[in-house]
PDB file with one MODEL, atoms N, CA, C and O in Angstrom:
MODEL        1
ATOM      1  N   MET A   1     -10.550   7.197   7.519  1.00  0.00           N
ATOM      2  CA  MET A   1     -12.004   6.414   6.954  1.00  0.00           C
ATOM      3  C   MET A   1     -11.155   5.945   5.497  1.00  0.00           C
ATOM      4  O   MET A   1     -10.298   6.580   4.882  1.00  0.00           O
ATOM      5  N   LYS A   2     -11.724   4.629   5.216  1.00  0.00           N
ATOM      6  CA  LYS A   2     -11.073   3.486   4.554  1.00  0.00           C
ATOM      7  C   LYS A   2     -11.734   4.351   2.814  1.00  0.00           C
ATOM      8  O   LYS A   2     -12.774   4.965   2.579  1.00  0.00           O
ATOM      9  N   GLY A   3     -10.491   3.977   1.892  1.00  0.00           N
ATOM     10  CA  GLY A   3     -11.097   4.931   0.831  1.00  0.00           C
ATOM     11  C   GLY A   3     -12.317   3.789   0.018  1.00  0.00           C
ATOM     12  O   GLY A   3     -12.444   4.042  -1.180  1.00  0.00           O
ATOM     13  N   LEU A   4     -13.066   2.772   0.463  1.00  0.00           N
ATOM     14  CA  LEU A   4     -14.314   2.267   0.193  1.00  0.00           C
ATOM     15  C   LEU A   4     -15.439   3.059   0.621  1.00  0.00           C
ATOM     16  O   LEU A   4     -16.457   3.220  -0.051  1.00  0.00           O
ATOM     17  N   ASN A   5     -15.207   3.581   1.833  1.00  0.00           N
ATOM     18  CA  ASN A   5     -16.359   5.022   2.512  1.00  0.00           C
ATOM     19  C   ASN A   5     -16.257   6.300   1.549  1.00  0.00           C
ATOM     20  O   ASN A   5     -17.212   6.932   1.097  1.00  0.00           O
ATOM     21  N   TYR A   6     -14.841   6.554   1.325  1.00  0.00           N
ATOM     22  CA  TYR A   6     -14.736   7.875   0.251  1.00  0.00           C
ATOM     23  C   TYR A   6     -15.402   7.349  -1.197  1.00  0.00           C
ATOM     24  O   TYR A   6     -16.030   8.149  -1.891  1.00  0.00           O
ATOM     25  N   TRP A   7     -15.262   6.244  -1.522  1.00  0.00           N
ATOM     26  CA  TRP A   7     -15.869   5.949  -2.771  1.00  0.00           C
ATOM     27  C   TRP A   7     -17.703   6.276  -2.622  1.00  0.00           C
ATOM     28  O   TRP A   7     -18.596   6.806  -3.282  1.00  0.00           O
ATOM     29  N   GLU A   8     -17.565   5.744  -1.626  1.00  0.00           N
ATOM     30  CA  GLU A   8     -19.425   5.220  -1.628  1.00  0.00           C
ATOM     31  C   GLU A   8     -19.749   6.928  -1.040  1.00  0.00           C
ATOM     32  O   GLU A   8     -20.965   7.093  -0.946  1.00  0.00           O
ATOM     33  N   GLN A   9     -19.021   8.064  -0.677  1.00  0.00           N
ATOM     34  CA  GLN A   9     -19.390   9.309  -0.552  1.00  0.00           C
ATOM     35  C   GLN A   9     -19.899  10.106  -1.561  1.00  0.00           C
ATOM     36  O   GLN A   9     -20.987  10.676  -1.642  1.00  0.00           O
ATOM     37  N   PHE A  10     -18.205  10.032  -2.922  1.00  0.00           N
ATOM     38  CA  PHE A  10     -18.269  10.165  -3.951  1.00  0.00           C
ATOM     39  C   PHE A  10     -19.245   9.782  -4.531  1.00  0.00           C
ATOM     40  O   PHE A  10     -19.720  10.730  -5.156  1.00  0.00           O
ATOM     41  N   MET A  11     -20.063   8.484  -4.724  1.00  0.00           N
ATOM     42  CA  MET A  11     -21.256   8.214  -5.345  1.00  0.00           C
ATOM     43  C   MET A  11     -22.655   8.995  -4.788  1.00  0.00           C
ATOM     44  O   MET A  11     -23.662   9.482  -5.303  1.00  0.00           O
ATOM     45  N   ALA A  12     -22.321   8.888  -3.956  1.00  0.00           N
ATOM     46  CA  ALA A  12     -23.597   9.602  -3.063  1.00  0.00           C
ATOM     47  C   ALA A  12     -23.596  11.183  -3.905  1.00  0.00           C
ATOM     48  O   ALA A  12     -24.573  11.438  -4.610  1.00  0.00           O
ATOM     49  N   THR A  13     -22.549  12.124  -3.798  1.00  0.00           N
ATOM     50  CA  THR A  13     -22.470  13.028  -3.932  1.00  0.00           C
ATOM     51  C   THR A  13     -21.897  13.800  -5.306  1.00  0.00           C
ATOM     52  O   THR A  13     -21.939  14.976  -5.665  1.00  0.00           O
ATOM     53  N   GLY A  14     -21.363  12.631  -5.881  1.00  0.00           N
ATOM     54  CA  GLY A  14     -21.093  13.140  -7.329  1.00  0.00           C
ATOM     55  C   GLY A  14     -20.242  14.258  -7.201  1.00  0.00           C
ATOM     56  O   GLY A  14     -20.179  14.945  -8.221  1.00  0.00           O
ATOM     57  N   LYS A  15     -19.552  14.646  -6.216  1.00  0.00           N
ATOM     58  CA  LYS A  15     -18.500  16.081  -6.227  1.00  0.00           C
ATOM     59  C   LYS A  15     -17.152  15.650  -6.743  1.00  0.00           C
ATOM     60  O   LYS A  15     -16.945  14.437  -6.766  1.00  0.00           O
ATOM     61  N   VAL A  16     -16.378  16.314  -7.085  1.00  0.00           N
ATOM     62  CA  VAL A  16     -14.867  16.262  -7.875  1.00  0.00           C
ATOM     63  C   VAL A  16     -13.905  16.057  -6.615  1.00  0.00           C
ATOM     64  O   VAL A  16     -12.919  15.339  -6.781  1.00  0.00           O
ATOM     65  N   GLU A  17     -14.206  16.844  -4.935  1.00  0.00           N
ATOM     66  CA  GLU A  17     -13.646  16.771  -3.884  1.00  0.00           C
ATOM     67  C   GLU A  17     -13.439  15.579  -3.399  1.00  0.00           C
ATOM     68  O   GLU A  17     -12.332  15.182  -3.035  1.00  0.00           O
ATOM     69  N   ASP A  18     -15.223  14.452  -3.326  1.00  0.00           N
ATOM     70  CA  ASP A  18     -15.125  13.310  -3.010  1.00  0.00           C
ATOM     71  C   ASP A  18     -14.266  12.395  -4.006  1.00  0.00           C
ATOM     72  O   ASP A  18     -14.055  11.234  -3.653  1.00  0.00           O
ATOM     73  N   PHE A  19     -13.900  12.721  -4.888  1.00  0.00           N
ATOM     74  CA  PHE A  19     -13.290  11.628  -5.902  1.00  0.00           C
ATOM     75  C   PHE A  19     -11.837  12.028  -5.480  1.00  0.00           C
ATOM     76  O   PHE A  19     -10.994  11.131  -5.512  1.00  0.00           O
ATOM     77  N   LEU A  20     -11.591  12.841  -5.226  1.00  0.00           N
ATOM     78  CA  LEU A  20     -10.022  13.212  -4.892  1.00  0.00           C
ATOM     79  C   LEU A  20      -9.676  12.570  -3.700  1.00  0.00           C
ATOM     80  O   LEU A  20      -8.807  11.711  -3.550  1.00  0.00           O
ATOM     81  N   ALA A  21     -10.568  13.147  -2.703  1.00  0.00           N
ATOM     82  CA  ALA A  21     -10.324  12.570  -1.473  1.00  0.00           C
ATOM     83  C   ALA A  21     -10.003  11.003  -1.584  1.00  0.00           C
ATOM     84  O   ALA A  21      -9.102  10.374  -1.029  1.00  0.00           O
ATOM     85  N   TYR A  22     -11.080  10.519  -2.532  1.00  0.00           N
ATOM     86  CA  TYR A  22     -10.960   8.810  -2.773  1.00  0.00           C
ATOM     87  C   TYR A  22      -9.897   8.104  -2.922  1.00  0.00           C
ATOM     88  O   TYR A  22      -9.476   7.098  -2.351  1.00  0.00           O
ATOM     89  N   LYS A  23      -9.324   9.063  -4.166  1.00  0.00           N
ATOM     90  CA  LYS A  23      -7.954   8.434  -4.978  1.00  0.00           C
ATOM     91  C   LYS A  23      -6.783   8.741  -3.797  1.00  0.00           C
ATOM     92  O   LYS A  23      -5.958   7.903  -3.431  1.00  0.00           O
ATOM     93  N   ASP A  24      -6.874   9.950  -3.345  1.00  0.00           N
ATOM     94  CA  ASP A  24      -5.697  10.132  -2.064  1.00  0.00           C
ATOM     95  C   ASP A  24      -5.850   9.017  -1.150  1.00  0.00           C
ATOM     96  O   ASP A  24      -4.877   8.403  -0.712  1.00  0.00           O
ATOM     97  N   ALA A  25      -7.025   8.748  -0.859  1.00  0.00           N
ATOM     98  CA  ALA A  25      -7.239   7.333   0.296  1.00  0.00           C
ATOM     99  C   ALA A  25      -6.317   6.337  -0.456  1.00  0.00           C
ATOM    100  O   ALA A  25      -5.199   5.947  -0.119  1.00  0.00           O
ATOM    101  N   SER A  26      -7.121   5.985  -1.665  1.00  0.00           N
ATOM    102  CA  SER A  26      -6.500   4.658  -2.270  1.00  0.00           C
ATOM    103  C   SER A  26      -4.773   4.695  -2.531  1.00  0.00           C
ATOM    104  O   SER A  26      -4.064   3.695  -2.646  1.00  0.00           O
ATOM    105  N   ARG A  27      -4.263   6.288  -2.595  1.00  0.00           N
ATOM    106  CA  ARG A  27      -2.726   6.222  -2.817  1.00  0.00           C
ATOM    107  C   ARG A  27      -2.054   5.891  -1.650  1.00  0.00           C
ATOM    108  O   ARG A  27      -0.865   5.593  -1.759  1.00  0.00           O
ATOM    109  N   GLN A  28      -2.658   5.882  -0.381  1.00  0.00           N
ATOM    110  CA  GLN A  28      -2.082   5.831   0.962  1.00  0.00           C
ATOM    111  C   GLN A  28      -2.073   4.730   1.513  1.00  0.00           C
ATOM    112  O   GLN A  28      -1.232   4.292   2.299  1.00  0.00           O
ATOM    113  N   GLU A  29      -3.139   4.171   1.070  1.00  0.00           N
ATOM    114  CA  GLU A  29      -3.234   2.600   1.697  1.00  0.00           C
ATOM    115  C   GLU A  29      -2.471   1.692   0.803  1.00  0.00           C
ATOM    116  O   GLU A  29      -2.047   0.612   1.214  1.00  0.00           O
ATOM    117  N   GLU A  30      -2.250   2.202  -0.679  1.00  0.00           N
ATOM    118  CA  GLU A  30      -1.228   1.410  -1.478  1.00  0.00           C
ATOM    119  C   GLU A  30       0.027   1.637  -0.806  1.00  0.00           C
ATOM    120  O   GLU A  30       0.805   0.697  -0.641  1.00  0.00           O
ATOM    121  N   GLN A  31       0.365   3.116  -0.293  1.00  0.00           N
ATOM    122  CA  GLN A  31       1.755   3.149  -0.220  1.00  0.00           C
ATOM    123  C   GLN A  31       1.898   2.144   1.145  1.00  0.00           C
ATOM    124  O   GLN A  31       2.728   1.235   1.169  1.00  0.00           O
ATOM    125  N   GLU A  32       1.131   2.382   2.091  1.00  0.00           N
ATOM    126  CA  GLU A  32       1.474   1.564   3.052  1.00  0.00           C
ATOM    127  C   GLU A  32       1.797   0.116   2.939  1.00  0.00           C
ATOM    128  O   GLU A  32       2.909  -0.241   3.326  1.00  0.00           O
ATOM    129  N   VAL A  33       1.056  -0.670   2.511  1.00  0.00           N
ATOM    130  CA  VAL A  33       1.239  -1.966   1.651  1.00  0.00           C
ATOM    131  C   VAL A  33       2.425  -2.012   1.013  1.00  0.00           C
ATOM    132  O   VAL A  33       3.028  -3.067   1.213  1.00  0.00           O
ATOM    133  N   THR A  34       2.900  -1.333   0.404  1.00  0.00           N
ATOM    134  CA  THR A  34       4.319  -1.081  -0.332  1.00  0.00           C
ATOM    135  C   THR A  34       6.020  -1.023   1.101  1.00  0.00           C
ATOM    136  O   THR A  34       6.977  -1.789   1.209  1.00  0.00           O
ATOM    137  N   GLU A  35       5.705   0.026   1.763  1.00  0.00           N
ATOM    138  CA  GLU A  35       6.155  -0.221   3.213  1.00  0.00           C
ATOM    139  C   GLU A  35       6.467  -1.210   4.012  1.00  0.00           C
ATOM    140  O   GLU A  35       7.481  -1.610   4.585  1.00  0.00           O
ATOM    141  N   GLN A  36       5.160  -1.574   3.905  1.00  0.00           N
ATOM    142  CA  GLN A  36       5.286  -2.730   4.633  1.00  0.00           C
ATOM    143  C   GLN A  36       5.930  -3.942   3.993  1.00  0.00           C
ATOM    144  O   GLN A  36       6.616  -4.699   4.680  1.00  0.00           O
ATOM    145  N   SER A  37       5.743  -4.141   2.761  1.00  0.00           N
ATOM    146  CA  SER A  37       6.355  -5.387   2.075  1.00  0.00           C
ATOM    147  C   SER A  37       7.681  -4.968   1.900  1.00  0.00           C
ATOM    148  O   SER A  37       8.522  -5.866   1.934  1.00  0.00           O
ATOM    149  N   GLU A  38       8.061  -3.851   1.726  1.00  0.00           N
ATOM    150  CA  GLU A  38       9.753  -3.448   1.895  1.00  0.00           C
ATOM    151  C   GLU A  38      10.600  -3.386   3.274  1.00  0.00           C
ATOM    152  O   GLU A  38      11.764  -2.987   3.232  1.00  0.00           O
ATOM    153  N   GLU A  39      10.003  -3.789   4.508  1.00  0.00           N
ATOM    154  CA  GLU A  39      10.337  -3.709   5.484  1.00  0.00           C
ATOM    155  C   GLU A  39      11.334  -5.329   5.271  1.00  0.00           C
ATOM    156  O   GLU A  39      12.552  -5.372   5.447  1.00  0.00           O
ATOM    157  N   HIS A  40      10.785  -6.105   5.011  1.00  0.00           N
ATOM    158  CA  HIS A  40      11.342  -7.768   4.856  1.00  0.00           C
ATOM    159  C   HIS A  40      12.083  -7.979   3.425  1.00  0.00           C
ATOM    160  O   HIS A  40      12.488  -9.093   3.094  1.00  0.00           O
ATOM    161  N   SER A  41      12.220  -6.931   2.671  1.00  0.00           N
ATOM    162  CA  SER A  41      12.576  -7.427   1.559  1.00  0.00           C
ATOM    163  C   SER A  41      13.883  -7.841   0.980  1.00  0.00           C
ATOM    164  O   SER A  41      14.214  -7.839  -0.206  1.00  0.00           O
ATOM    165  N   HIS A  42      14.724  -8.277   2.268  1.00  0.00           N
ATOM    166  CA  HIS A  42      15.798  -9.080   2.428  1.00  0.00           C
ATOM    167  C   HIS A  42      15.871  -9.905   2.959  1.00  0.00           C
ATOM    168  O   HIS A  42      17.002 -10.248   3.305  1.00  0.00           O
ATOM    169  N   ALA A  43      14.663 -10.756   3.360  1.00  0.00           N
ATOM    170  CA  ALA A  43      14.585 -11.704   4.291  1.00  0.00           C
ATOM    171  C   ALA A  43      14.801 -13.069   3.458  1.00  0.00           C
ATOM    172  O   ALA A  43      14.474 -13.228   2.282  1.00  0.00           O
ATOM    173  N   GLY A  44      15.400 -14.000   4.277  1.00  0.00           N
ATOM    174  CA  GLY A  44      15.907 -15.221   3.016  1.00  0.00           C
ATOM    175  C   GLY A  44      17.111 -15.201   2.237  1.00  0.00           C
ATOM    176  O   GLY A  44      17.594 -16.252   1.815  1.00  0.00           O
ATOM    177  N   ASP A  45      17.711 -13.906   1.981  1.00  0.00           N
ATOM    178  CA  ASP A  45      19.131 -13.916   1.057  1.00  0.00           C
ATOM    179  C   ASP A  45      19.637 -14.167   1.584  1.00  0.00           C
ATOM    180  O   ASP A  45      20.273 -14.765   0.716  1.00  0.00           O
ATOM    181  N   TYR A  46      20.436 -14.478   2.873  1.00  0.00           N
ATOM    182  CA  TYR A  46      21.403 -14.944   3.862  1.00  0.00           C
ATOM    183  C   TYR A  46      21.250 -16.202   4.121  1.00  0.00           C
ATOM    184  O   TYR A  46      20.496 -16.610   5.004  1.00  0.00           O
ATOM    185  N   ARG A  47      22.094 -17.093   3.222  1.00  0.00           N
ATOM    186  CA  ARG A  47      22.461 -18.583   3.129  1.00  0.00           C
ATOM    187  C   ARG A  47      23.312 -19.043   4.104  1.00  0.00           C
ATOM    188  O   ARG A  47      23.900 -17.979   4.300  1.00  0.00           O
ATOM    189  N   ASP A  48      23.775 -19.739   4.787  1.00  0.00           N
ATOM    190  CA  ASP A  48      24.828 -20.534   5.243  1.00  0.00           C
ATOM    191  C   ASP A  48      24.389 -22.080   5.085  1.00  0.00           C
ATOM    192  O   ASP A  48      23.459 -22.825   5.395  1.00  0.00           O
ATOM    193  N   TYR A  49      25.143 -22.094   4.676  1.00  0.00           N
ATOM    194  CA  TYR A  49      25.243 -23.982   3.990  1.00  0.00           C
ATOM    195  C   TYR A  49      26.156 -24.861   4.482  1.00  0.00           C
ATOM    196  O   TYR A  49      26.485 -25.910   3.927  1.00  0.00           O
ATOM    197  N   GLY A  50      26.781 -24.233   6.051  1.00  0.00           N
ATOM    198  CA  GLY A  50      27.087 -24.989   6.730  1.00  0.00           C
ATOM    199  C   GLY A  50      28.484 -25.968   6.310  1.00  0.00           C
ATOM    200  O   GLY A  50      28.741 -27.035   6.869  1.00  0.00           O
ATOM    201  N   ASP A  51      29.159 -25.465   5.407  1.00  0.00           N
ATOM    202  CA  ASP A  51      30.356 -25.575   4.701  1.00  0.00           C
ATOM    203  C   ASP A  51      30.780 -24.719   4.489  1.00  0.00           C
ATOM    204  O   ASP A  51      31.169 -24.624   3.325  1.00  0.00           O
ATOM    205  N   GLY A  52      31.043 -23.349   5.532  1.00  0.00           N
ATOM    206  CA  GLY A  52      31.346 -22.410   5.583  1.00  0.00           C
ATOM    207  C   GLY A  52      31.528 -21.394   4.293  1.00  0.00           C
ATOM    208  O   GLY A  52      32.304 -20.438   4.280  1.00  0.00           O
ATOM    209  N   PHE A  53      30.617 -21.812   3.159  1.00  0.00           N
ATOM    210  CA  PHE A  53      30.006 -21.034   1.886  1.00  0.00           C
ATOM    211  C   PHE A  53      28.815 -20.573   2.412  1.00  0.00           C
ATOM    212  O   PHE A  53      27.960 -21.198   3.038  1.00  0.00           O
ATOM    213  N   LYS A  54      28.876 -18.716   1.898  1.00  0.00           N
ATOM    214  CA  LYS A  54      27.805 -18.506   2.353  1.00  0.00           C
ATOM    215  C   LYS A  54      27.448 -17.648   0.927  1.00  0.00           C
ATOM    216  O   LYS A  54      28.169 -16.890   0.278  1.00  0.00           O
ATOM    217  N   GLY A  55      26.174 -18.035   0.726  1.00  0.00           N
ATOM    218  CA  GLY A  55      25.773 -17.369  -0.724  1.00  0.00           C
ATOM    219  C   GLY A  55      24.803 -16.459  -0.363  1.00  0.00           C
ATOM    220  O   GLY A  55      24.263 -15.760  -1.221  1.00  0.00           O
TER     221      GLY A  55
ENDMDL
END
């Protein structure tokens, strides 16, 4: 379930458990985005200028 659905569930019930489920889902989604961006964190770091110099 997406974070938004957890939020809607919390808004409907007002239960602390539903709010905590929303927060957990939000953290997991944020972590997935961070992990995806870290996969390519070194892209473009290697440069070969064609003169033997690699910077």
